[in-house]
PDB file of C-alpha atoms in Angstrom:
ATOM      1  CA  MET C   1     -22.000   9.868   4.167  1.00 56.00           C
ATOM      2  CA  THR C   2     -18.968   8.209   5.716  1.00 76.00           C
ATOM      3  CA  THR C   3     -16.220  10.462   7.033  1.00 83.00           C
ATOM      4  CA  LEU C   4     -13.038   9.673   5.178  1.00 87.00           C
ATOM      5  CA  THR C   5      -9.649   9.589   6.853  1.00 94.00           C
ATOM      6  CA  LEU C   6      -6.466  11.355   5.780  1.00 96.00           C
ATOM      7  CA  ALA C   7      -3.045  10.550   7.252  1.00 98.00           C
ATOM      8  CA  LEU C   8      -0.392  13.290   7.374  1.00 98.00           C
ATOM      9  CA  VAL C   9       3.323  12.487   7.609  1.00 97.00           C
ATOM     10  CA  ALA C  10       6.327  14.696   6.806  1.00 96.00           C
ATOM     11  CA  HIS C  11      10.080  14.360   7.106  1.00 94.00           C
ATOM     12  CA  ASP C  12      11.752  16.997   9.305  1.00 93.00           C
ATOM     13  CA  ALA C  13      12.698  19.315   6.424  1.00 94.00           C
ATOM     14  CA  LYS C  14       9.112  19.139   5.098  1.00 96.00           C
ATOM     15  CA  LYS C  15       7.070  19.613   8.301  1.00 96.00           C
ATOM     16  CA  ASP C  16       6.642  23.367   7.833  1.00 96.00           C
ATOM     17  CA  ASP C  17       5.681  22.765   4.205  1.00 97.00           C
ATOM     18  CA  MET C  18       2.997  20.296   5.356  1.00 98.00           C
ATOM     19  CA  ALA C  19       1.633  22.760   7.925  1.00 98.00           C
ATOM     20  CA  GLU C  20       1.536  25.520   5.299  1.00 98.00           C
ATOM     21  CA  PHE C  21      -0.174  23.197   2.794  1.00 98.00           C
ATOM     22  CA  VAL C  22      -2.855  22.204   5.309  1.00 98.00           C
ATOM     23  CA  ALA C  23      -3.415  25.868   6.245  1.00 97.00           C
ATOM     24  CA  MET C  24      -3.883  26.778   2.569  1.00 96.00           C
ATOM     25  CA  HIS C  25      -6.439  23.975   2.134  1.00 96.00           C
ATOM     26  CA  GLU C  26      -8.009  23.987   5.582  1.00 96.00           C
ATOM     27  CA  ASN C  27     -11.582  24.187   4.267  1.00 93.00           C
ATOM     28  CA  GLU C  28     -11.078  21.279   1.860  1.00 93.00           C
ATOM     29  CA  ILE C  29      -9.337  19.168   4.530  1.00 94.00           C
ATOM     30  CA  ARG C  30     -11.805  19.940   7.340  1.00 94.00           C
ATOM     31  CA  PRO C  31     -14.325  17.181   6.374  1.00 93.00           C
ATOM     32  CA  PHE C  32     -11.667  14.474   6.790  1.00 94.00           C
ATOM     33  CA  ALA C  33     -10.818  12.698  10.006  1.00 96.00           C
ATOM     34  CA  LEU C  34      -7.115  13.544  10.367  1.00 98.00           C
ATOM     35  CA  PHE C  35      -4.343  11.376  11.791  1.00 98.00           C
ATOM     36  CA  ALA C  36      -0.697  12.435  11.832  1.00 98.00           C
ATOM     37  CA  THR C  37       2.625  11.330  13.187  1.00 96.00           C
ATOM     38  CA  GLY C  38       3.551  13.187  16.385  1.00 95.00           C
ATOM     39  CA  THR C  39       5.658  16.170  15.368  1.00 95.00           C
ATOM     40  CA  THR C  40       3.913  16.649  12.022  1.00 97.00           C
ATOM     41  CA  GLY C  41       0.559  16.672  13.794  1.00 97.00           C
ATOM     42  CA  GLY C  42       1.865  19.194  16.310  1.00 97.00           C
ATOM     43  CA  ARG C  43       2.991  21.570  13.564  1.00 97.00           C
ATOM     44  CA  VAL C  44      -0.344  21.261  11.762  1.00 98.00           C
ATOM     45  CA  MET C  45      -2.271  21.924  14.989  1.00 97.00           C
ATOM     46  CA  GLU C  46      -0.147  25.000  15.746  1.00 97.00           C
ATOM     47  CA  ARG C  47      -0.851  26.375  12.288  1.00 97.00           C
ATOM     48  CA  CYS C  48      -4.529  25.300  12.139  1.00 97.00           C
ATOM     49  CA  PRO C  49      -5.868  25.167  15.708  1.00 97.00           C
ATOM     50  CA  SER C  50      -9.465  24.742  14.551  1.00 96.00           C
ATOM     51  CA  LEU C  51      -8.698  21.372  12.915  1.00 97.00           C
ATOM     52  CA  SER C  52      -9.027  18.197  14.932  1.00 96.00           C
ATOM     53  CA  VAL C  53      -5.885  16.098  14.431  1.00 97.00           C
ATOM     54  CA  THR C  54      -5.251  12.805  16.196  1.00 98.00           C
ATOM     55  CA  ARG C  55      -1.531  12.660  16.893  1.00 98.00           C
ATOM     56  CA  LEU C  56       0.166   9.286  16.881  1.00 97.00           C
ATOM     57  CA  LYS C  57       3.743   8.541  17.914  1.00 96.00           C
ATOM     58  CA  SER C  58       6.641  10.260  16.185  1.00 92.00           C
ATOM     59  CA  GLY C  59       7.633   8.485  12.951  1.00 88.00           C
ATOM     60  CA  PRO C  60      10.912   7.001  14.226  1.00 86.00           C
ATOM     61  CA  LEU C  61       9.199   5.899  17.455  1.00 91.00           C
ATOM     62  CA  GLY C  62       6.513   3.866  15.681  1.00 92.00           C
ATOM     63  CA  GLY C  63       4.171   6.476  14.189  1.00 94.00           C
ATOM     64  CA  ASP C  64       4.878   5.372  10.613  1.00 93.00           C
ATOM     65  CA  GLN C  65       4.056   1.811  11.646  1.00 94.00           C
ATOM     66  CA  GLN C  66       0.861   2.934  13.405  1.00 97.00           C
ATOM     67  CA  ILE C  67      -0.344   4.608  10.208  1.00 97.00           C
ATOM     68  CA  GLY C  68       0.679   1.547   8.178  1.00 97.00           C
ATOM     69  CA  ALA C  69      -1.391  -0.661  10.482  1.00 97.00           C
ATOM     70  CA  MET C  70      -4.369   1.680  10.092  1.00 98.00           C
ATOM     71  CA  ILE C  71      -4.028   1.425   6.304  1.00 98.00           C
ATOM     72  CA  ALA C  72      -3.958  -2.385   6.527  1.00 97.00           C
ATOM     73  CA  GLU C  73      -7.077  -2.295   8.721  1.00 97.00           C
ATOM     74  CA  GLY C  74      -8.903  -0.136   6.146  1.00 96.00           C
ATOM     75  CA  ARG C  75      -8.996   2.893   8.460  1.00 97.00           C
ATOM     76  CA  ILE C  76      -7.011   5.325   6.239  1.00 97.00           C
ATOM     77  CA  ASP C  77      -8.383   6.500   2.886  1.00 94.00           C
ATOM     78  CA  ALA C  78      -5.509   8.704   1.677  1.00 96.00           C
ATOM     79  CA  LEU C  79      -1.917   9.438   2.718  1.00 97.00           C
ATOM     80  CA  PHE C  80      -0.080  12.740   2.349  1.00 98.00           C
ATOM     81  CA  PHE C  81       3.576  12.010   3.084  1.00 97.00           C
ATOM     82  CA  PHE C  82       5.874  14.931   2.271  1.00 97.00           C
ATOM     83  CA  VAL C  83       9.215  13.220   1.695  1.00 93.00           C
ATOM     84  CA  ASP C  84      12.652  14.819   1.890  1.00 92.00           C
ATOM     85  CA  PRO C  85      14.682  12.875  -0.695  1.00 89.00           C
ATOM     86  CA  LEU C  86      17.930  14.754   0.021  1.00 89.00           C
ATOM     87  CA  SER C  87      18.473  13.879   3.687  1.00 84.00           C
ATOM     88  CA  PRO C  88      19.341  10.540   5.280  1.00 78.00           C
ATOM     89  CA  HIS C  89      16.635   9.027   7.464  1.00 74.00           C
ATOM     90  CA  PRO C  90      17.643   6.621  10.236  1.00 76.00           C
ATOM     91  CA  HIS C  91      14.191   5.013  10.137  1.00 74.00           C
ATOM     92  CA  ASP C  92      14.220   4.560   6.338  1.00 80.00           C
ATOM     93  CA  VAL C  93      13.017   0.964   6.703  1.00 85.00           C
ATOM     94  CA  ASP C  94       9.827   2.219   8.405  1.00 84.00           C
ATOM     95  CA  VAL C  95       9.330   4.832   5.697  1.00 87.00           C
ATOM     96  CA  LYS C  96       9.612   2.217   2.947  1.00 91.00           C
ATOM     97  CA  ALA C  97       7.231  -0.098   4.804  1.00 93.00           C
ATOM     98  CA  LEU C  98       4.639   2.687   5.066  1.00 95.00           C
ATOM     99  CA  MET C  99       4.867   3.458   1.351  1.00 95.00           C
ATOM    100  CA  ARG C 100       4.679  -0.255   0.512  1.00 97.00           C
ATOM    101  CA  VAL C 101       1.513  -0.831   2.527  1.00 97.00           C
ATOM    102  CA  ALA C 102      -0.116   2.245   0.945  1.00 97.00           C
ATOM    103  CA  LEU C 103       0.694   0.782  -2.473  1.00 97.00           C
ATOM    104  CA  VAL C 104      -0.499  -2.723  -1.556  1.00 97.00           C
ATOM    105  CA  TYR C 105      -3.830  -1.390  -0.274  1.00 97.00           C
ATOM    106  CA  ASN C 106      -4.152   0.956  -3.249  1.00 97.00           C
ATOM    107  CA  ILE C 107      -4.847   4.160  -1.362  1.00 95.00           C
ATOM    108  CA  PRO C 108      -4.109   7.572  -2.884  1.00 96.00           C
ATOM    109  CA  MET C 109      -0.662   8.711  -1.706  1.00 97.00           C
ATOM    110  CA  ALA C 110       0.904  12.133  -2.268  1.00 97.00           C
ATOM    111  CA  LEU C 111       4.654  12.188  -1.666  1.00 96.00           C
ATOM    112  CA  ASN C 112       5.092  15.875  -2.463  1.00 96.00           C
ATOM    113  CA  ARG C 113       3.156  19.110  -2.480  1.00 95.00           C
ATOM    114  CA  ALA C 114       2.420  19.033  -6.221  1.00 96.00           C
ATOM    115  CA  THR C 115       0.674  15.660  -5.972  1.00 96.00           C
ATOM    116  CA  ALA C 116      -1.156  16.705  -2.811  1.00 97.00           C
ATOM    117  CA  GLU C 117      -2.424  19.812  -4.652  1.00 94.00           C
ATOM    118  CA  ARG C 118      -3.823  17.567  -7.401  1.00 94.00           C
ATOM    119  CA  LEU C 119      -5.538  15.253  -4.911  1.00 92.00           C
ATOM    120  CA  ILE C 120      -7.061  18.183  -3.038  1.00 89.00           C
ATOM    121  CA  ALA C 121      -8.337  19.604  -6.325  1.00 88.00           C
ATOM    122  CA  SER C 122      -9.900  16.250  -7.214  1.00 86.00           C
ATOM    123  CA  PHE C 123     -11.551  16.025  -3.787  1.00 78.00           C
ATOM    124  CA  ALA C 124     -13.043  19.510  -4.131  1.00 73.00           C
ATOM    125  CA  GLY C 125     -14.158  18.952  -7.740  1.00 68.00           C
ATOM    126  CA  SER C 126     -15.954  15.674  -7.122  1.00 60.00           C
ATOM    127  CA  GLY C 127     -18.226  16.854  -4.329  1.00 52.00           C
ATOM    128  CA  THR C 128     -17.046  13.922  -2.225  1.00 50.00           C
ATOM    129  CA  PRO C 129     -13.430  13.415  -1.226  1.00 45.00           C
ATOM    130  CA  LEU C 130     -13.062   9.913  -2.690  1.00 49.00           C
ATOM    131  CA  SER C 131     -14.638   6.509  -2.493  1.00 48.00           C
ATOM    132  CA  ARG C 132     -13.331   3.745  -0.303  1.00 48.00           C
ATOM    133  CA  VAL C 133     -11.195   1.241  -2.175  1.00 42.00           C
ATOM    134  CA  GLY C 134     -12.238  -1.746  -0.076  1.00 43.00           C
ATOM    135  CA  GLU C 135     -10.093  -4.546  -1.447  1.00 42.00           C
ATOM    136  CA  VAL C 136      -6.367  -5.142  -1.452  1.00 44.00           C
ATOM    137  CA  GLY C 137      -4.518  -4.089  -4.622  1.00 44.00           C
ATOM    138  CA  CYS C 138      -3.241  -6.466  -7.306  1.00 42.00           C
ATOM    139  CA  GLY C 139      -0.489  -8.889  -6.456  1.00 44.00           C
ATOM    140  CA  ALA C 140      -0.956  -8.735  -2.707  1.00 45.00           C
ATOM    141  CA  ALA C 141      -0.457 -11.884  -0.727  1.00 44.00           C
ATOM    142  CA  GLY C 142      -3.500 -12.977   1.239  1.00 46.00           C
TER     143      GLY C 142
END
């Protein structure tokens, strides 16, 4: 069975929420290869030291773009991005680009804890986390 890859990203006000979420679902998340933007990955590793998390650059320093590139290369199977809709984000263009590429490549994307809970439940209930999508979503330019 292929190891599937989960990307973790969280805005500043949601980083602790992401770390808490991962801690609550550590056993369900353990089978995934985990990639995270820098600070988010650090918080998750502090909370769950037994998980192996590959930390990329901080979001504003290119981490969002690194994850977007991995999605475009078919290396990310799902994205958990806990968004703070009430605070301004200087790198909002990068955030929108990351969400756009996740939509274009049709990967499951949870933008809040409630959706992430549903995805985790579906992973656990199916026996396998999810199947690889493979092809670009509808309407994508080639």
